[in-house]
Amino acid sequence: MVYRTFNLKKMKKIIAFFAIVVFLTNCKKSELQLDDPNSPTPTGSLASVKGVEQFALGIWSKLYVGNNLLVHAMNMHSFMGDEQWCSAGNWGWRYVNQVDKITLPAPYNKVIPGVLVIDQPTQLKALNNLSATNGSQTNALIYEWNLAYFVNGQANFLLQAIENPAITIPATEKATLQAWAYWWKGFAYSRIGSMYVAGVINDKTDGSTDSQYKTRQQMITEANANFDKAIALLTPIAAADAVYNSTMNAIIPAFNKPTPNVAITPQMWIRGCNTYKARNILVNKKVGELTAGDLTTIKTLATAGLIQGDITFLLGISAVAAEGISPNNQQHILLWNSHANNPGWMYPSERWAQDFKPGDQRFVKGVSTLPLAEVNRQARGYQFGGRYFFTAIQNGGYWSTNARTGFANFAGSWEENALMLAEVEIRNNNIDAGLLFVDRVRTANGAGLAATVGTGLNQAQALEELRRERRIALTLRGLAFYDARRWGVTTKASAGGGRANANVVVPNAEIGATPAGSWTLLPCFIDYNYWDYWDVPVHEYSYNSPGAGSPAIAN
Amino acid sequence: MKKLLQSLFILLFIASSAIAQNRTITGTVTAREDGLPLPGVSVKIKGSNGGGITGADGRYSIRVTSEATSLEFSFIGFLPQTKTIGSGNVINIVLVDDSKTLSDVVVTGVGVATQKKLVPIDVATLDAKDFPKSATTNVTQALQGQIAGAQIIQRSGQPGANAQIILRGFTNLSSASPLILIDGVQASSDLLTSIDPNTVDRVEVVKGSAGGMLYGAQGGNGVIQIFTKKGAKNSKLIIDVASRYSNDRIVRLNDLIATNHHWVTDAAGNIVASNGAILAPSAIGVWPNPTALPFGTDKTVQNNKPILLPVYDHIDQGNKVANTFTNSLTIRGGSEKTDYSFGASNLSQQDVYSNKYSRTNLNLNFGFNPVKGLNFRSATQLIYTKEDLLSSNRFNLVNSLQWIDFTFQNPTNGQYVVKPSTLTDGNNPLAEREARSRYSKTPRLVQNFNLNYKFPKFLEFDVKYALDTRRWEQGDFYFNQVGRAQTVFYGSVIEGSILKEYENSAVNYGNASAYFRTDFQNDFKLKVPIKTTTQVTYDARRFKSNYFYAQGVTLPAYPPFTLSSATTRTGGESFEESLIYGFLVNQTVEYGNLFGISAGFRSDYSSAFGGQGTAATFPRGTVFFNPSEFFTNKSFVSNWKLRAAYGEAGVQPGIYDRQVTFSRGNFGESGSTLYTRATANNPNLLIQKTTELEIGTDLNLTPLKGNWLSSVVLNGTYWSRKSNDVIQEAPAAPSSGATGVRDNLVSLKSSGFDISMDISAYKSKNLDWNFGFRLGKSKTEVTAVSNNVPITNGVFYLAPGGNLGDLYMQRPLTSIDQLRPNGTRYIPEASAAGYAVASNGYVVNLANYNVVLTGADDLAVAGNVNPDFTSSFINNFTLFKKLSIGVQFDWVQGGDVYNQTRQWMYRDRLHKDFDEPVTIAGQEGSFVAFYNSLYNTNTPLSHFIEDGSYLRLRDLSVTYDLTNVLKQKWLRTISVTATGRNLATWTKYKGLDPEATSALTNQGGTISGMGSFTGVDYYGAPNLKSFQFSLNIGF
């Protein structure tokens, strides 16, 4: 039989061969320890000073999560403050820019309701749902919130990392890094307290949060407390401290510094904190609500605030798209509005343009005229029309860039500080003392305007000079909406708000003028009717229900 | 006892040889399919015990008595034949193979080659000869519609695009891709699109976890196995050559764009610009913006003005008719101890949108049988893919003003206009082709060695080793575009950039199996027909990849444009490695053909789960029972099997998903940054597990004896699944510092059935008609979301009690007294007079003709993207044995499509719906305000949900066999085929192609983790309608 004739030797060989193959392909449990070779681990990376520094630098990376969140926040403020307009619905831009009614002047006296009929608060509330948040990305409310809390989360982690007993950080560097974390927390809470009806204070690093929401006033108090911690840490550090300087160079990327290797000194930084604290008071009260005490506090803070020549934290553009937080031709407030590169996205507002005084060189240099005016762009409302675009920095302008150069001021400036001092003085009826600051800013900007000091302006006229100057000197610095809110411009007309004599490009078809298809610039009344403070976004309260005792989290 | 048996045996032997034998009959048995000799065919003398089998050369020699009347030839996989013994001594037989019979053998999901008759699970098979003739470019095309319960959706007509394969329902939320095997070893899922269909012999599909369990942690989504063609031992050299030409264009079922407009015009009807001048392009081809009539304030504005300007069909301008050529050569043969099959093929496929995709395949399958029982086999696939396709956003091909001519070239430089109008988004796609070029090249080797040794009794060893390695290279160039008439440009900077990427990846796979078999009758001389098989398998799979890139930004003004010449240069790399190994024990016991049971388990260890050291174990069990064994008369029911199987299988988490790490950013000269992840990883992540029960039956009927209905094969399976620990990103409040954490958040339940039927409808000398029917139905329900917060993303929704693929959104009101969820009226009774129901059923505000919608807080499930069922009808006719006609219809019923393209066109007020009049409170007109209000900020709205059901003429082919016409000795076979693919579609769908959808947000971003893979029409690349001609020659 076949079985018997089988060669046993051969069989052994074959079995041996199979055994070897099986052995060779055999795996041991230890081989399963395959850890992610690409990404640093918390324990591994934060066990060195360099790692902690890179983590501190990483706060900037948190500004960009899917989009540049800081730029998104600044753009929204710009639209709502009517510096720029944007008819695109992306990220909810057209909806924050959705004015309620435009009333044409006599003889027309026509009321033009918003295209979407409902007002901005109703619209924003409607879009504050998970579907618009995750899918269509039209929930405008999420970006500033995300910005603040992503930054805050990283700052919390940084504070923990600095205390890691496994590493020894030189005392000055430790103080600098801690101040850095507290500054960003102060910044984050300032953004929340200045924009949302309520917020959350969270210092934890374990992925949990706090269901006890805080009022916006409590958020500002917390923001200022964090700025104070930063000031306390920075106060003992000398201006030329080498450790401080090297730390600052490690945590501020080159593309965010106008001059290489020139650092913000501890004193400049402290002054910047004071300016921000002053802003937090000023922009969170309606002008009529400012008390004498407020004015005194603002003056005290601003007097210790930024001075001409101070450097502040800036948002620049990395020359290489992949190296930074502006990875494409948008994602920066000055890049996005480039008429050459992104035509059709956003334009300077007629209402902003009309706030220039005649002869202002900043208008001459900073603004160009479109070959053909934009009229009721995308048929989304007459606020979406205008004659201008921003002249690029490359062509002598200020507020737009066609290339990857330029800086956005998001954390206060000496001009803002000076104009806060001006406001305090004017409100305290020290007219010329206040106008001096206005003139100083205009001179420094090369506006070429005649001095206002000594021209005998009354308080109202002086405040108008100040209002205009804040509009122009602080363009695209994230302050336009705060100002529109506190001056009552965005308040609904029935409550005394709105803007009269607001220039609007009105289609001739609306007023029966000729030629058809063309337009007429008319001084209209705009009833913006915007929310003062936003509801807490849906993705926060859906996964963090307000605990008992929380304040209202929605309008 | 033993002695007795021996004597009996000897007696029997003597007795049989004692019978007088008059003559010897010889002959050769060959297969009709390829003309190759068939070894091992059983030859029996009818009515006697005598017989033999064919040798390796297909020859037999048999002595017959004068009483013998006929010979019976039978062989697994072929229809048996009986031949009358005439006067001659040579009887040559051509056997016809028949995959439809239960004598077919399957391997996938059962561990060992098992006759279909004895298979306890649902294994669908498709032989290469049954591939639709139009399936020329890849194997997924061939599978479309052929496997009951397998949804194979070609979501894009772009060359090389992977199809979405869904076997039965869903087991998890992030991937439905089944495990792909080739000749018993694992391969990556894109193998189905990269292997040449000509090299495929057969495909087996195991749809459920019960069979998939043999593949453990990787088998949860089912298994598709490809068997490549082999040569045959002792066969002469045969050569097959095939050439195909295909003429392709996009499927375009509807026109999308309006013929009228509502812009401000002058008295003569000319559209005017904002300076009042008649709209005309600038010298460089840029159009000024027209002004819309104030439909926002004037509800009576209608889209009813004729466009006096010349208009252009942008979809036509962006898509051309493309040509595809396929050439292949196959050489097969074998000697006494070896067999070989060599193939070479080339696919050269033009894209209708841009450029070209090409693929060259070389394969060698070599078998060697050095000693009895020992088999060595090597299968080699060399695949080289090269493409330079541009897949950029097709948004503008649809959403552009009618009078823009994308083909206009600026006369001063001959270039296309990048941004012909600022009024609509985006740029001219034709200009991108001037500004950008890209390519990818992928050489790939799939090498498979198999060593098998069958001991004469009991034991079989089988070892496989495979390597699947590739080197992917991609280049992406944006040219320096300084000097264009506009400064709008493609890429990140106007001076251009270069990106080069390389990835080397390899999968090493090893599998060692031992089988221990007993046959109680033969081995132990017991009278019970019991056979047992014990399988012990160990396998391991190691994946490794290295990725590198280098980027140069800002190119010089003059060539050469290289990385080195770029002003700033960056680079990076990433690595991945994973390992999974496990062992399987499975025990099968069969009692004749009557019944069988099996039970076993598999344990897997993986670097991606179980804390890198704990096994996941998956049990299984199967049973089958053939009642037909009791039938005395099998003239109607020739075979009837009942079967049931239970199994568990898994789907692994992403390889590093459980490791808590930081992200790293690149700030160039300022160094790297470290930061916390937006979506936190979870060290406690578990493997996703699915348990499945399937119950089915396989029935072979022979209803009628004549020409009609000679055979009906019916397979039906009901299945039910539960998936637990399904991974989803558990959203977190942003104040926690992250947006979410990966977690085992969801539980799913699904069930359905698959039916397939093959009928020999008519069979005669001159006409064969075979009819096939496939039907699959499934539904997947969400049973739990552990944090109880429904998950919404885009149009999709996951909530306990809901179904996977649910569309969740606002709806237009359909009655004036409609209530909110809280019971109050949407429209207060007092204001009701200000509203009316329009002729299409929507409630309209009479003040502005805007449609009234449910609130943003009143969303509801308004549709589901998963079809009620998928089915196909396959007919094959053969006339005079020369002319074959194949017709395949695919019918998908009930899947909804969210037509996002249409909604975006409502934004731009360009959709042809705007031409359609609607009646509002007695006023008829194509009111712009009415339609535009439905755009509704691009918020998901049920108005844009459309029935995506379709019936598609998938394949229509006519083949004429010229072999007997030409009658050349050297010519084995020659045939010509004319084919059409996707020639006709019947659907109510309003877009271009209801099949070409995917899961996207309304900004075109991929939605993952929602268990939806299709259903949103977002400017996708429609499928192709093709006319093909092919020539097949065999020598």
PDB file of N, CA, C and O in Angstrom, chain B residues 127 188 228 255 295 318 382 390 441 522 534-535 546 639 650 671 730 832 893 915 985 1027 1031:
ATOM      1  N   ASP B 127     -17.647  33.193 -11.185  1.00  0.00           N
ATOM      2  CA  ASP B 127     -16.561  32.744 -12.046  1.00  0.00           C
ATOM      3  C   ASP B 127     -16.249  33.809 -13.089  1.00  0.00           C
ATOM      4  O   ASP B 127     -17.127  34.553 -13.508  1.00  0.00           O
ATOM      5  N   SER B 188      -4.556  44.574   0.566  1.00  0.00           N
ATOM      6  CA  SER B 188      -5.265  45.806   0.896  1.00  0.00           C
ATOM      7  C   SER B 188      -6.486  45.943  -0.010  1.00  0.00           C
ATOM      8  O   SER B 188      -6.575  45.339  -1.069  1.00  0.00           O
ATOM      9  N   THR B 228      -6.684  33.561  -8.503  1.00  0.00           N
ATOM     10  CA  THR B 228      -6.117  33.894  -9.812  1.00  0.00           C
ATOM     11  C   THR B 228      -6.049  32.632 -10.672  1.00  0.00           C
ATOM     12  O   THR B 228      -6.075  31.508 -10.169  1.00  0.00           O
ATOM     13  N   ASP B 255     -30.527  67.941 -17.353  1.00  0.00           N
ATOM     14  CA  ASP B 255     -29.926  69.268 -17.410  1.00  0.00           C
ATOM     15  C   ASP B 255     -30.173  69.919 -16.067  1.00  0.00           C
ATOM     16  O   ASP B 255     -31.205  69.712 -15.445  1.00  0.00           O
ATOM     17  N   PHE B 295     -35.611  90.652  -5.799  1.00  0.00           N
ATOM     18  CA  PHE B 295     -36.598  89.638  -5.409  1.00  0.00           C
ATOM     19  C   PHE B 295     -36.768  89.569  -3.899  1.00  0.00           C
ATOM     20  O   PHE B 295     -37.760  89.057  -3.401  1.00  0.00           O
ATOM     21  N   GLY B 318     -16.349  71.000 -19.477  1.00  0.00           N
ATOM     22  CA  GLY B 318     -15.396  70.417 -18.537  1.00  0.00           C
ATOM     23  C   GLY B 318     -15.189  68.922 -18.704  1.00  0.00           C
ATOM     24  O   GLY B 318     -14.264  68.351 -18.145  1.00  0.00           O
ATOM     25  N   LEU B 382       2.638  41.792 -10.442  1.00  0.00           N
ATOM     26  CA  LEU B 382       3.369  43.056 -10.516  1.00  0.00           C
ATOM     27  C   LEU B 382       2.409  44.068 -11.117  1.00  0.00           C
ATOM     28  O   LEU B 382       1.885  43.842 -12.210  1.00  0.00           O
ATOM     29  N   LEU B 390      -6.487  65.233 -12.554  1.00  0.00           N
ATOM     30  CA  LEU B 390      -6.834  66.358 -11.694  1.00  0.00           C
ATOM     31  C   LEU B 390      -8.260  66.104 -11.240  1.00  0.00           C
ATOM     32  O   LEU B 390      -9.139  65.851 -12.056  1.00  0.00           O
ATOM     33  N   LYS B 441       2.679  57.585  -9.262  1.00  0.00           N
ATOM     34  CA  LYS B 441       3.186  56.342  -9.836  1.00  0.00           C
ATOM     35  C   LYS B 441       3.266  55.326  -8.711  1.00  0.00           C
ATOM     36  O   LYS B 441       3.776  55.642  -7.640  1.00  0.00           O
ATOM     37  N   ASN B 522     -13.440   4.867   5.560  1.00  0.00           N
ATOM     38  CA  ASN B 522     -12.199   4.432   4.924  1.00  0.00           C
ATOM     39  C   ASN B 522     -11.073   4.192   5.915  1.00  0.00           C
ATOM     40  O   ASN B 522     -10.288   3.274   5.762  1.00  0.00           O
ATOM     41  N   THR B 534     -10.249  18.670  11.546  1.00  0.00           N
ATOM     42  CA  THR B 534      -9.818  19.584  12.596  1.00  0.00           C
ATOM     43  C   THR B 534      -8.824  20.539  11.966  1.00  0.00           C
ATOM     44  O   THR B 534      -7.852  20.116  11.358  1.00  0.00           O
ATOM     45  N   GLN B 535      -9.129  21.813  12.087  1.00  0.00           N
ATOM     46  CA  GLN B 535      -8.239  22.808  11.501  1.00  0.00           C
ATOM     47  C   GLN B 535      -7.587  23.608  12.607  1.00  0.00           C
ATOM     48  O   GLN B 535      -8.267  24.073  13.528  1.00  0.00           O
ATOM     49  N   ASN B 546       6.309  53.878   5.426  1.00  0.00           N
ATOM     50  CA  ASN B 546       7.117  55.069   5.663  1.00  0.00           C
ATOM     51  C   ASN B 546       6.698  56.103   4.647  1.00  0.00           C
ATOM     52  O   ASN B 546       6.637  55.806   3.462  1.00  0.00           O
ATOM     53  N   ASN B 639     -31.514  18.682  -4.821  1.00  0.00           N
ATOM     54  CA  ASN B 639     -30.771  18.908  -3.601  1.00  0.00           C
ATOM     55  C   ASN B 639     -31.438  20.010  -2.792  1.00  0.00           C
ATOM     56  O   ASN B 639     -31.873  21.007  -3.339  1.00  0.00           O
ATOM     57  N   GLY B 650     -14.680  40.959  14.339  1.00  0.00           N
ATOM     58  CA  GLY B 650     -14.387  42.297  14.852  1.00  0.00           C
ATOM     59  C   GLY B 650     -13.867  43.245  13.803  1.00  0.00           C
ATOM     60  O   GLY B 650     -13.513  42.851  12.698  1.00  0.00           O
ATOM     61  N   GLY B 671      10.874  76.451  14.870  1.00  0.00           N
ATOM     62  CA  GLY B 671      10.831  75.143  15.510  1.00  0.00           C
ATOM     63  C   GLY B 671       9.480  74.473  15.445  1.00  0.00           C
ATOM     64  O   GLY B 671       8.555  74.936  14.787  1.00  0.00           O
ATOM     65  N   ALA B 730     -16.826  60.678  20.751  1.00  0.00           N
ATOM     66  CA  ALA B 730     -17.803  61.198  21.706  1.00  0.00           C
ATOM     67  C   ALA B 730     -17.557  62.689  21.811  1.00  0.00           C
ATOM     68  O   ALA B 730     -16.503  63.115  22.270  1.00  0.00           O
ATOM     69  N   ALA B 832     -52.903  83.779  10.045  1.00  0.00           N
ATOM     70  CA  ALA B 832     -53.052  82.738   9.030  1.00  0.00           C
ATOM     71  C   ALA B 832     -53.396  83.294   7.653  1.00  0.00           C
ATOM     72  O   ALA B 832     -52.986  82.743   6.630  1.00  0.00           O
ATOM     73  N   GLN B 893     -33.639  50.204  -5.068  1.00  0.00           N
ATOM     74  CA  GLN B 893     -34.911  50.820  -4.718  1.00  0.00           C
ATOM     75  C   GLN B 893     -34.862  51.473  -3.351  1.00  0.00           C
ATOM     76  O   GLN B 893     -34.476  50.844  -2.377  1.00  0.00           O
ATOM     77  N   ASP B 915     -37.038  77.887 -13.395  1.00  0.00           N
ATOM     78  CA  ASP B 915     -37.865  78.147 -14.590  1.00  0.00           C
ATOM     79  C   ASP B 915     -39.299  77.658 -14.399  1.00  0.00           C
ATOM     80  O   ASP B 915     -40.182  78.004 -15.177  1.00  0.00           O
ATOM     81  N   THR B 985     -30.580  54.576 -17.813  1.00  0.00           N
ATOM     82  CA  THR B 985     -30.960  54.623 -16.403  1.00  0.00           C
ATOM     83  C   THR B 985     -32.369  55.184 -16.318  1.00  0.00           C
ATOM     84  O   THR B 985     -32.686  56.162 -16.990  1.00  0.00           O
ATOM     85  N   PHE B1027     -19.276  52.584 -24.498  1.00  0.00           N
ATOM     86  CA  PHE B1027     -19.487  51.680 -25.630  1.00  0.00           C
ATOM     87  C   PHE B1027     -18.160  50.978 -25.865  1.00  0.00           C
ATOM     88  O   PHE B1027     -17.135  51.638 -26.001  1.00  0.00           O
ATOM     89  N   LEU B1031     -11.931  42.069 -28.813  1.00  0.00           N
ATOM     90  CA  LEU B1031     -11.559  40.927 -29.637  1.00  0.00           C
ATOM     91  C   LEU B1031     -10.783  39.967 -28.749  1.00  0.00           C
ATOM     92  O   LEU B1031      -9.841  40.379 -28.059  1.00  0.00           O
TER      93      LEU B1031
END
